[in-house]
Amino acid sequence: MKTKVGFIGLGNLGTPIAQNLIEAGYHLQVYNRTSSKLEALDQNSITRCSSPAESADGVAFIVTVLSDDKAVKEILTNENGILKTLPEGAVHISVSTILPETAKELDVLHRAAGSHYLTSPVFGRPEAAAAKKLWVCLSGPEEIKEAARPLLESISQGIIDFGEEAGAANVVKLTGNFMIQASMEMMAEAYTLAEKYQVDRTKVADFFGSTLFNSPIFKTYGKMIAEKDYSQVGFTAQLGYKDAKLVFSMSQQSQTPMPFISAIHNRLLSALAKGWNQRDWVEAISRGVTDDAGVE
Amino acid sequence: MKTKVGFIGLGNLGTPIAQNLIEAGYHLQVYNRTSSKLEALDQNSITRCSSPAESADGVAFIVTVLSDDKAVKEILTNENGILKTLPEGAVHISVSTILPETAKELDVLHRAAGSHYLTSPVFGRPEAAAAKKLWVCLSGPEEIKEAARPLLESISQGIIDFGEEAGAANVVKLTGNFMIQASMEMMAEAYTLAEKYQVDRTKVADFFGSTLFNSPIFKTYGKMIAEKDYSQVGFTAQLGYKDAKLVFSMSQQSQTPMPFISAIHNRLLSALAKGWNQRDWVEAISRGVTDDAGVE
Amino acid sequence: MKTKVGFIGLGNLGTPIAQNLIEAGYHLQVYNRTSSKLEALDQNSITRCSSPAESADGVAFIVTVLSDDKAVKEILTNENGILKTLPEGAVHISVSTILPETAKELDVLHRAAGSHYLTSPVFGRPEAAAAKKLWVCLSGPEEIKEAARPLLESISQGIIDFGEEAGAANVVKLTGNFMIQASMEMMAEAYTLAEKYQVDRTKVADFFGSTLFNSPIFKTYGKMIAEKDYSQVGFTAQLGYKDAKLVFSMSQQSQTPMPFISAIHNRLLSALAKGWNQRDWVEAISRGVTDDAGVE
Amino acid sequence: MKTKVGFIGLGNLGTPIAQNLIEAGYHLQVYNRTSSKLEALDQNSITRCSSPAESADGVAFIVTVLSDDKAVKEILTNENGILKTLPEGAVHISVSTILPETAKELDVLHRAAGSHYLTSPVFGRPEAAAAKKLWVCLSGPEEIKEAARPLLESISQGIIDFGEEAGAANVVKLTGNFMIQASMEMMAEAYTLAEKYQVDRTKVADFFGSTLFNSPIFKTYGKMIAEKDYSQVGFTAQLGYKDAKLVFSMSQQSQTPMPFISAIHNRLLSALAKGWNQRDWVEAISRGVTDDAGVE
């Protein structure tokens, strides 16, 4: 008989993760606010749930892939929240990008309820999730991490352990998102400078992306920025701004002045002010740079 | 009989390049302001010269590896400059990091004198130069680039062609230096943020350097920044500032607002103001970030 | 018989305000967390209260001079908060520097309780308060403003009306604090630049403060910054940072990118990170600038 | 008989200065590149000159009001420059806004020629110049300043002495221009923030301009910024950028990191990149802020 796992959150990232869990042999008790999203899953491998509580009922693990701090908190504490039904000793695997402070609050709630909280945000776009190429950043109690390992291995290409502190993996995740955004701003400035000097920006991006900066981030985003190709909206400016705001909030909370996050924050804030909320975050940053430079 | 090549500039980078040219079978006519530096070369493979003009006498190629715009201009136009003796049709291979505007001036001077100017700045620290692992950015007339190719191949792992414009390769070189400095600032901010949240900064650097940011720049500098290891001075804050100032000047010249170079410029300017001129540029940036954050 | 007025908050600013109200003939029902502060007031003109609720009991007006958003909210809604006893139709005159969003919440709470909320933050340091030289920024319902006018006139040199919206006067107050902080940063940069060029910074400050910038802000702070005289702590770096953070939050909330508040925010954040919390905010900004410039 | 004074530079500022000198009883030997500008002056009080040298011939004082460092240098050293004819012991009163480093060079040239250089940049728009309401910042040798005083008093409301160093008064002038530009950026950010919160920006500007910031700069520019009235072009974005660039260059030269000048520099650079060169500098800054905020 298949292991039952709760699952909440069928967004761009959640859906391929759920599919991989099913493929790995888990039976999912799925709840999603928009129930039509459940059609994307193999119906024989899921139980449709009408509330978070129903999804958490009787499982050893429940995975949530939600959009922000508020959504995760509510999924726990609402009237039909998962704390109502999650069995003692069960593990909540939280994949969302949230503040470390929020993770600590959730950890306390779980401890009080006799269940466990595992911080496991991931790096990777939806395509990477589909190909089981996510990177999982993990933090939480040792034995809980061990117990969750097989499940996490079935959705990722690697798991990196950042210790026992509830918020630690969130710190790494938000730090990484900052580095991705800073890379985008850096490339947008660099390639626009080259263009202004009549040097082919795609050639410059090619060169750096295959030599000194031959990493996934610089290859993927470098191409989009060099070609000013913003046709595919993988991640909206609005969500990008949300992350920049969280990083800025961490900078405030920890008293770490970060001039780069200040610049990125204002860049994305201006994108929202101009009504670009639903454009790709690459466009928000890259077009911000070219507009300021009077370049098409 | 060996091909004679002029060579000027035995700094940290010039010396291993000269050694590789000798190893490749060239006989070098070497001039260096500090003549003691010539001891590092195989004495059978060089002719010691007492002026730039002597170094350029009778050669088909002359390579210069100099520290700044002023030095390169003077090597051409001084009383004993190379234009005095460089044969008609000979090629000046200029490896220095200088402004594209300066390269154009030098190109004009060479054309007037009947010789050729080839822009060929390189990426790579001295160790990379010794290992023939430099990347050469090249721009200039097609046939001249072809003629110089064998020589350049003997010192590098790859040559990237950026067209015929004299300044184009300089644009790429300075753009790349900006991206390296921005990467350093980004990592310094990111890893300090992690540290403030009690997450091991070396572990964070390891993770990013082996996954999303697994490129030479992020590996090499990431380790130094994470470990706050500034013991080895590979490139001084003063030279780092010089580059930041050149990039800023390009931003002005081309009317490209670049918030990131503004932040880096001020970071390095503050390092000089504090008297850190001779420290490594990694320290100038990384310690600047940790000092502002009140971190040891 | 004297009019009874509730009064909460005997800080640096609250105490002289209370004294002026007493002098104007009001009888104050005073509550302060630290009760020893009440000794500073004429005991015949006050009734000592042991809770906010007691202070609000039976009055037509209650004045609060509190340090932040949280404190004002709690004074309303706590178990012994003023909403418990404030008579129907009575007016809460709120002098604190808080977010407009918070003011709107408080307004809603008062309306629900049948009482009125009047936003009336002030500009002026404690000495100005003592000399009845405050400027009152006022917003709220017309008839309520009229009713409160005599009381406010007794503590200020002028009342400026910003309409009926609860948060409007807070917007003006925080905007002004931003302008004051920006003036301080501007002068610190300018006078340090002059000093670096061996021009007497006090002379420069004198000149600007008596000609183009002959306003109170530039005179008062200009002298302190030029002389690097930080001996008198009128307003702490910690409180200065709090205001910068509120302005930054308004910038986020309203989608108004503000490069200057970003710079000031980081300047003050760094001051806190270095442990300068209890120093004067002028020192936090001015020493930040001189330290970065390597100047004593 | 009237004292003869050389005069070069009939721009927006130079013309009213020349008129006031004439009114004060001086006879001017005037040179201007565009000779039609001489029509604005009383023809009985001037001698029309066809070169700088002619203008300097036989005078005790020559006043120059030129646009930039290059122009002033050329007026001295060109084939028909003033050093060709300026009598020994005569005084060059230089009103231009130039770098202190340039002033020192000019001082050296004059000393070698046996004449004197007096640094006397002014604050004030053309209307102020016409009304003799300029402020003169003065530096140079004591006796020379004394000799020039009556002439300078006839065009200004006050003369402020910054010592004997040739460049000192330039430092003050450029420092002041920085403070003016920073005030404009500050007000643009502040009033746009207020507008976003539905608070009348003209009312806010009125309040600050008549209380805490009741100085000429905040009144004059505050009104234009609050009303977004950019119809009158008093000083172009191009000239404003030139000044910002000079201040930035001083920041580099003296190793004084100045985050505010970085922000202003990029703001004005973007204005040029967008083709706003000939708009008023107030528009360049103020519209930059509102555009970034998505405000009309």
Short mmCIF file of N, CA and C in Angstrom, two decimals, chain A residues 100-101 123 135 137 160-162 168 171-172 175-176 178-180 182-183 185-187 189-194 196-197 199 203-204 207-208 211-218 247 250-251 253-261 263-264 267 292-293, chain B residues 100-101 123 135 137 160-162 168 171-172 175-176 178-180 182-183 185-187 189-194 196-197 199 203-204 207-208 211-218 247 250-251 253-261 263-264 267 292-293:
data_model
loop_
_atom_site.label_atom_id
_atom_site.label_comp_id
_atom_site.label_asym_id
_atom_site.label_seq_id
_atom_site.Cartn_x
_atom_site.Cartn_y
_atom_site.Cartn_z
N PRO A 100 12.89 33.88 7.75
CA PRO A 100 13.31 33.00 8.83
C PRO A 100 12.51 33.23 10.11
N GLU A 101 12.14 34.49 10.35
CA GLU A 101 11.35 34.78 11.55
C GLU A 101 10.01 34.05 11.50
N PHE A 123 15.52 25.73 -4.92
CA PHE A 123 15.93 26.56 -6.04
C PHE A 123 15.61 25.84 -7.34
N TRP A 135 17.16 22.09 -6.27
CA TRP A 135 18.09 22.00 -5.14
C TRP A 135 17.27 22.29 -3.89
N CYS A 137 17.17 23.23 0.00
CA CYS A 137 17.89 23.73 1.18
C CYS A 137 17.12 23.29 2.41
N ILE A 160 20.83 20.07 0.48
CA ILE A 160 21.93 20.65 1.24
C ILE A 160 21.43 21.00 2.63
N ASP A 161 22.16 20.51 3.61
CA ASP A 161 21.73 20.58 5.00
C ASP A 161 22.34 21.80 5.68
N PHE A 162 21.49 22.68 6.21
CA PHE A 162 21.98 23.89 6.88
C PHE A 162 21.72 23.88 8.38
N ALA A 168 17.07 28.61 9.20
CA ALA A 168 18.36 28.65 8.48
C ALA A 168 18.21 28.46 6.97
N VAL A 171 17.00 31.50 5.25
CA VAL A 171 18.05 32.51 5.07
C VAL A 171 18.81 32.22 3.77
N VAL A 172 19.16 30.97 3.56
CA VAL A 172 19.91 30.60 2.36
C VAL A 172 19.06 30.85 1.11
N THR A 175 18.77 34.60 0.53
CA THR A 175 20.10 35.07 0.14
C THR A 175 20.36 34.74 -1.34
N GLY A 176 19.98 33.54 -1.72
CA GLY A 176 20.16 33.13 -3.11
C GLY A 176 19.30 33.94 -4.06
N PHE A 178 18.34 36.93 -3.65
CA PHE A 178 19.03 38.22 -3.75
C PHE A 178 20.17 38.13 -4.76
N MET A 179 20.95 37.06 -4.68
CA MET A 179 22.09 36.92 -5.59
C MET A 179 21.62 36.77 -7.04
N ILE A 180 20.52 36.12 -7.24
CA ILE A 180 19.97 36.00 -8.59
C ILE A 180 19.54 37.37 -9.11
N ALA A 182 20.54 40.29 -8.08
CA ALA A 182 21.73 41.14 -8.26
C ALA A 182 22.46 40.76 -9.55
N SER A 183 22.48 39.47 -9.87
CA SER A 183 23.10 39.03 -11.13
C SER A 183 22.36 39.62 -12.32
N GLU A 185 20.53 42.43 -12.40
CA GLU A 185 20.80 43.88 -12.48
C GLU A 185 22.22 44.10 -13.03
N MET A 186 23.16 43.34 -12.55
CA MET A 186 24.55 43.45 -12.99
C MET A 186 24.67 43.21 -14.49
N MET A 187 24.05 42.15 -14.97
CA MET A 187 24.12 41.85 -16.41
C MET A 187 23.40 42.91 -17.22
N GLU A 189 23.02 46.07 -16.52
CA GLU A 189 23.88 47.26 -16.59
C GLU A 189 25.07 47.00 -17.54
N ALA A 190 25.69 45.84 -17.39
CA ALA A 190 26.90 45.53 -18.17
C ALA A 190 26.58 45.44 -19.67
N TYR A 191 25.51 44.74 -20.01
CA TYR A 191 25.23 44.52 -21.42
C TYR A 191 24.69 45.79 -22.08
N THR A 192 24.02 46.63 -21.28
CA THR A 192 23.56 47.91 -21.83
C THR A 192 24.75 48.84 -22.06
N LEU A 193 25.70 48.81 -21.16
CA LEU A 193 26.92 49.59 -21.35
C LEU A 193 27.61 49.15 -22.65
N ALA A 194 27.74 47.85 -22.84
CA ALA A 194 28.37 47.34 -24.07
C ALA A 194 27.60 47.82 -25.30
N LYS A 196 25.76 50.43 -25.69
CA LYS A 196 25.98 51.86 -25.90
C LYS A 196 27.32 52.11 -26.61
N TYR A 197 28.25 51.18 -26.42
CA TYR A 197 29.55 51.31 -27.09
C TYR A 197 29.58 50.51 -28.40
N VAL A 199 28.99 47.47 -29.01
CA VAL A 199 29.47 46.10 -28.96
C VAL A 199 28.23 45.20 -28.81
N LYS A 203 26.82 38.82 -27.86
CA LYS A 203 28.15 38.24 -27.94
C LYS A 203 28.87 38.36 -26.58
N VAL A 204 28.69 39.50 -25.94
CA VAL A 204 29.29 39.70 -24.62
C VAL A 204 28.71 38.70 -23.62
N PHE A 207 30.04 35.23 -24.26
CA PHE A 207 31.42 35.09 -23.78
C PHE A 207 31.45 34.87 -22.26
N PHE A 208 30.81 35.77 -21.52
CA PHE A 208 30.87 35.63 -20.06
C PHE A 208 30.16 34.37 -19.59
N THR A 211 32.51 31.40 -20.00
CA THR A 211 33.86 31.43 -19.42
C THR A 211 33.80 31.78 -17.92
N LEU A 212 34.06 33.03 -17.58
CA LEU A 212 34.16 33.41 -16.17
C LEU A 212 32.86 33.21 -15.39
N PHE A 213 31.74 33.33 -16.08
CA PHE A 213 30.45 33.26 -15.39
C PHE A 213 29.62 32.11 -15.96
N ASN A 214 30.27 30.98 -16.20
CA ASN A 214 29.56 29.86 -16.87
C ASN A 214 28.72 29.05 -15.89
N SER A 215 27.79 29.73 -15.24
CA SER A 215 26.90 29.05 -14.29
C SER A 215 25.47 29.16 -14.78
N PRO A 216 24.60 28.28 -14.30
CA PRO A 216 23.21 28.29 -14.77
C PRO A 216 22.57 29.68 -14.73
N ILE A 217 22.74 30.40 -13.64
CA ILE A 217 22.09 31.70 -13.50
C ILE A 217 22.53 32.66 -14.60
N PHE A 218 23.82 32.72 -14.84
CA PHE A 218 24.31 33.67 -15.84
C PHE A 218 23.99 33.23 -17.27
N VAL A 247 14.06 40.24 1.51
CA VAL A 247 15.51 40.36 1.75
C VAL A 247 15.80 41.70 2.42
N MET A 250 15.06 41.40 5.95
CA MET A 250 16.12 40.69 6.66
C MET A 250 17.32 41.61 6.92
N SER A 251 17.61 42.44 5.94
CA SER A 251 18.71 43.41 6.09
C SER A 251 18.42 44.34 7.27
N GLN A 253 16.24 43.70 9.84
CA GLN A 253 16.13 42.90 11.05
C GLN A 253 17.51 42.57 11.63
N SER A 254 18.44 42.26 10.73
CA SER A 254 19.76 41.82 11.18
C SER A 254 20.79 42.95 11.19
N GLN A 255 20.34 44.17 10.85
CA GLN A 255 21.25 45.32 10.80
C GLN A 255 22.46 45.07 9.89
N THR A 256 22.16 44.71 8.67
CA THR A 256 23.17 44.50 7.65
C THR A 256 22.92 45.45 6.48
N PRO A 257 23.60 46.58 6.43
CA PRO A 257 23.39 47.49 5.29
C PRO A 257 23.81 46.81 3.98
N MET A 258 22.92 46.82 2.99
CA MET A 258 23.16 46.14 1.72
C MET A 258 22.81 47.07 0.57
N PRO A 259 23.77 47.87 0.10
CA PRO A 259 23.47 48.81 -1.00
C PRO A 259 22.87 48.15 -2.23
N PHE A 260 23.28 46.92 -2.52
CA PHE A 260 22.75 46.27 -3.72
C PHE A 260 21.27 45.94 -3.58
N ILE A 261 20.84 45.47 -2.41
CA ILE A 261 19.42 45.17 -2.28
C ILE A 261 18.61 46.48 -2.30
N ALA A 263 19.27 49.05 -4.20
CA ALA A 263 19.13 49.40 -5.62
C ALA A 263 18.10 48.49 -6.30
N ILE A 264 18.17 47.21 -6.00
CA ILE A 264 17.24 46.25 -6.61
C ILE A 264 15.82 46.52 -6.15
N ARG A 267 14.49 49.42 -7.97
CA ARG A 267 14.26 49.03 -9.36
C ARG A 267 12.91 48.32 -9.51
N ASP A 292 16.27 53.78 -18.37
CA ASP A 292 17.06 54.84 -17.74
C ASP A 292 18.20 55.30 -18.65
N ALA A 293 18.64 54.40 -19.52
CA ALA A 293 19.76 54.73 -20.40
C ALA A 293 19.27 55.24 -21.76
N PRO B 100 38.16 52.38 -23.89
CA PRO B 100 38.00 52.26 -25.35
C PRO B 100 38.40 53.55 -26.07
N GLU B 101 38.12 54.70 -25.43
CA GLU B 101 38.48 55.98 -26.04
C GLU B 101 40.01 56.06 -26.22
N PHE B 123 41.54 38.13 -19.46
CA PHE B 123 40.97 37.81 -18.15
C PHE B 123 41.78 36.68 -17.53
N TRP B 135 41.93 34.19 -20.91
CA TRP B 135 40.99 34.40 -22.00
C TRP B 135 41.36 35.72 -22.67
N CYS B 137 40.40 38.77 -25.08
CA CYS B 137 39.35 39.49 -25.81
C CYS B 137 40.05 40.29 -26.91
N ILE B 160 38.56 35.33 -28.00
CA ILE B 160 37.20 35.70 -28.41
C ILE B 160 37.27 37.00 -29.20
N ASP B 161 36.67 36.94 -30.39
CA ASP B 161 36.80 38.04 -31.34
C ASP B 161 35.59 38.97 -31.23
N PHE B 162 35.86 40.25 -30.96
CA PHE B 162 34.79 41.23 -30.84
C PHE B 162 34.79 42.26 -31.96
N ALA B 168 36.61 47.95 -28.94
CA ALA B 168 35.57 46.97 -28.57
C ALA B 168 36.03 45.99 -27.49
N VAL B 171 36.00 47.46 -24.09
CA VAL B 171 34.66 47.54 -23.53
C VAL B 171 34.33 46.23 -22.82
N VAL B 172 34.62 45.12 -23.49
CA VAL B 172 34.31 43.81 -22.90
C VAL B 172 35.14 43.58 -21.63
N THR B 175 33.80 45.84 -18.85
CA THR B 175 32.49 45.31 -18.48
C THR B 175 32.66 44.08 -17.58
N GLY B 176 33.60 43.23 -17.96
CA GLY B 176 33.84 42.02 -17.17
C GLY B 176 34.40 42.35 -15.79
N PHE B 178 33.82 45.00 -14.14
CA PHE B 178 32.65 45.47 -13.37
C PHE B 178 31.86 44.28 -12.84
N MET B 179 31.64 43.28 -13.68
CA MET B 179 30.85 42.12 -13.25
C MET B 179 31.57 41.34 -12.13
N ILE B 180 32.87 41.30 -12.19
CA ILE B 180 33.63 40.63 -11.13
C ILE B 180 33.48 41.41 -9.81
N ALA B 182 31.12 43.49 -9.01
CA ALA B 182 29.72 43.41 -8.56
C ALA B 182 29.47 42.05 -7.91
N SER B 183 30.08 41.01 -8.45
CA SER B 183 29.92 39.67 -7.84
C SER B 183 30.51 39.65 -6.44
N GLU B 185 30.89 42.26 -4.35
CA GLU B 185 30.01 43.02 -3.45
C GLU B 185 28.76 42.20 -3.12
N MET B 186 28.20 41.58 -4.13
CA MET B 186 26.99 40.76 -3.95
C MET B 186 27.24 39.65 -2.95
N MET B 187 28.34 38.93 -3.12
CA MET B 187 28.64 37.83 -2.21
C MET B 187 28.94 38.35 -0.80
N GLU B 189 27.75 41.01 0.63
CA GLU B 189 26.47 41.35 1.27
C GLU B 189 25.71 40.08 1.66
N ALA B 190 25.67 39.14 0.73
CA ALA B 190 24.88 37.92 0.94
C ALA B 190 25.44 37.10 2.11
N TYR B 191 26.75 36.91 2.12
CA TYR B 191 27.33 36.02 3.14
C TYR B 191 27.35 36.70 4.50
N THR B 192 27.43 38.02 4.51
CA THR B 192 27.35 38.73 5.79
C THR B 192 25.93 38.66 6.34
N LEU B 193 24.96 38.77 5.45
CA LEU B 193 23.56 38.61 5.88
C LEU B 193 23.37 37.23 6.51
N ALA B 194 23.87 36.20 5.85
CA ALA B 194 23.75 34.84 6.38
C ALA B 194 24.41 34.74 7.76
N LYS B 196 24.92 37.04 9.94
CA LYS B 196 24.13 37.74 10.95
C LYS B 196 22.97 36.88 11.43
N TYR B 197 22.53 35.98 10.58
CA TYR B 197 21.44 35.06 10.96
C TYR B 197 21.99 33.73 11.48
N VAL B 199 23.96 31.64 10.20
CA VAL B 199 24.15 30.56 9.24
C VAL B 199 25.61 30.61 8.77
N LYS B 203 29.56 27.66 4.37
CA LYS B 203 28.65 26.64 3.85
C LYS B 203 27.74 27.23 2.76
N VAL B 204 27.29 28.44 2.99
CA VAL B 204 26.44 29.10 1.99
C VAL B 204 27.24 29.33 0.70
N PHE B 207 27.72 26.07 -1.16
CA PHE B 207 26.50 25.65 -1.84
C PHE B 207 26.31 26.41 -3.15
N PHE B 208 26.33 27.75 -3.07
CA PHE B 208 26.09 28.52 -4.29
C PHE B 208 27.21 28.29 -5.32
N THR B 211 26.54 25.06 -7.18
CA THR B 211 25.24 24.82 -7.84
C THR B 211 24.89 26.00 -8.77
N LEU B 212 24.05 26.89 -8.31
CA LEU B 212 23.56 27.96 -9.18
C LEU B 212 24.66 28.88 -9.70
N PHE B 213 25.70 29.05 -8.90
CA PHE B 213 26.76 29.99 -9.27
C PHE B 213 28.10 29.27 -9.40
N ASN B 214 28.08 28.08 -10.02
CA ASN B 214 29.30 27.27 -10.08
C ASN B 214 30.25 27.71 -11.19
N SER B 215 30.64 28.98 -11.12
CA SER B 215 31.57 29.50 -12.13
C SER B 215 32.87 29.92 -11.43
N PRO B 216 33.94 30.04 -12.19
CA PRO B 216 35.24 30.38 -11.59
C PRO B 216 35.18 31.59 -10.66
N ILE B 217 34.52 32.65 -11.11
CA ILE B 217 34.48 33.88 -10.31
C ILE B 217 33.85 33.63 -8.94
N PHE B 218 32.72 32.95 -8.94
CA PHE B 218 32.03 32.74 -7.67
C PHE B 218 32.75 31.72 -6.78
N VAL B 247 35.26 52.22 -15.40
CA VAL B 247 33.89 51.80 -15.74
C VAL B 247 32.93 52.96 -15.49
N MET B 250 33.14 55.25 -18.27
CA MET B 250 32.40 54.75 -19.45
C MET B 250 30.89 54.97 -19.27
N SER B 251 30.42 54.79 -18.06
CA SER B 251 29.01 55.03 -17.78
C SER B 251 28.66 56.49 -18.08
N GLN B 253 30.44 58.61 -20.09
CA GLN B 253 30.69 58.86 -21.50
C GLN B 253 29.53 58.38 -22.37
N SER B 254 28.99 57.22 -22.01
CA SER B 254 27.95 56.61 -22.85
C SER B 254 26.54 56.90 -22.34
N GLN B 255 26.45 57.70 -21.26
CA GLN B 255 25.14 58.01 -20.68
C GLN B 255 24.36 56.74 -20.33
N THR B 256 24.99 55.90 -19.54
CA THR B 256 24.33 54.68 -19.04
C THR B 256 24.32 54.69 -17.52
N PRO B 257 23.22 55.12 -16.91
CA PRO B 257 23.17 55.10 -15.44
C PRO B 257 23.33 53.67 -14.92
N MET B 258 24.27 53.46 -13.99
CA MET B 258 24.56 52.13 -13.46
C MET B 258 24.65 52.18 -11.94
N PRO B 259 23.53 51.99 -11.25
CA PRO B 259 23.55 52.08 -9.78
C PRO B 259 24.57 51.16 -9.13
N PHE B 260 24.81 50.01 -9.72
CA PHE B 260 25.76 49.08 -9.10
C PHE B 260 27.20 49.62 -9.16
N ILE B 261 27.59 50.22 -10.29
CA ILE B 261 28.96 50.73 -10.32
C ILE B 261 29.09 51.93 -9.38
N ALA B 263 27.67 52.17 -6.44
CA ALA B 263 27.88 51.59 -5.11
C ALA B 263 29.29 51.03 -4.97
N ILE B 264 29.76 50.35 -6.01
CA ILE B 264 31.11 49.77 -5.96
C ILE B 264 32.17 50.87 -5.92
N ARG B 267 32.36 52.24 -2.52
CA ARG B 267 32.95 51.23 -1.63
C ARG B 267 34.48 51.27 -1.73
N ASP B 292 30.57 47.94 7.89
CA ASP B 292 29.28 48.65 7.92
C ASP B 292 28.23 47.88 8.71
N ALA B 293 28.38 46.58 8.76
CA ALA B 293 27.40 45.75 9.46
C ALA B 293 27.82 45.48 10.91
#
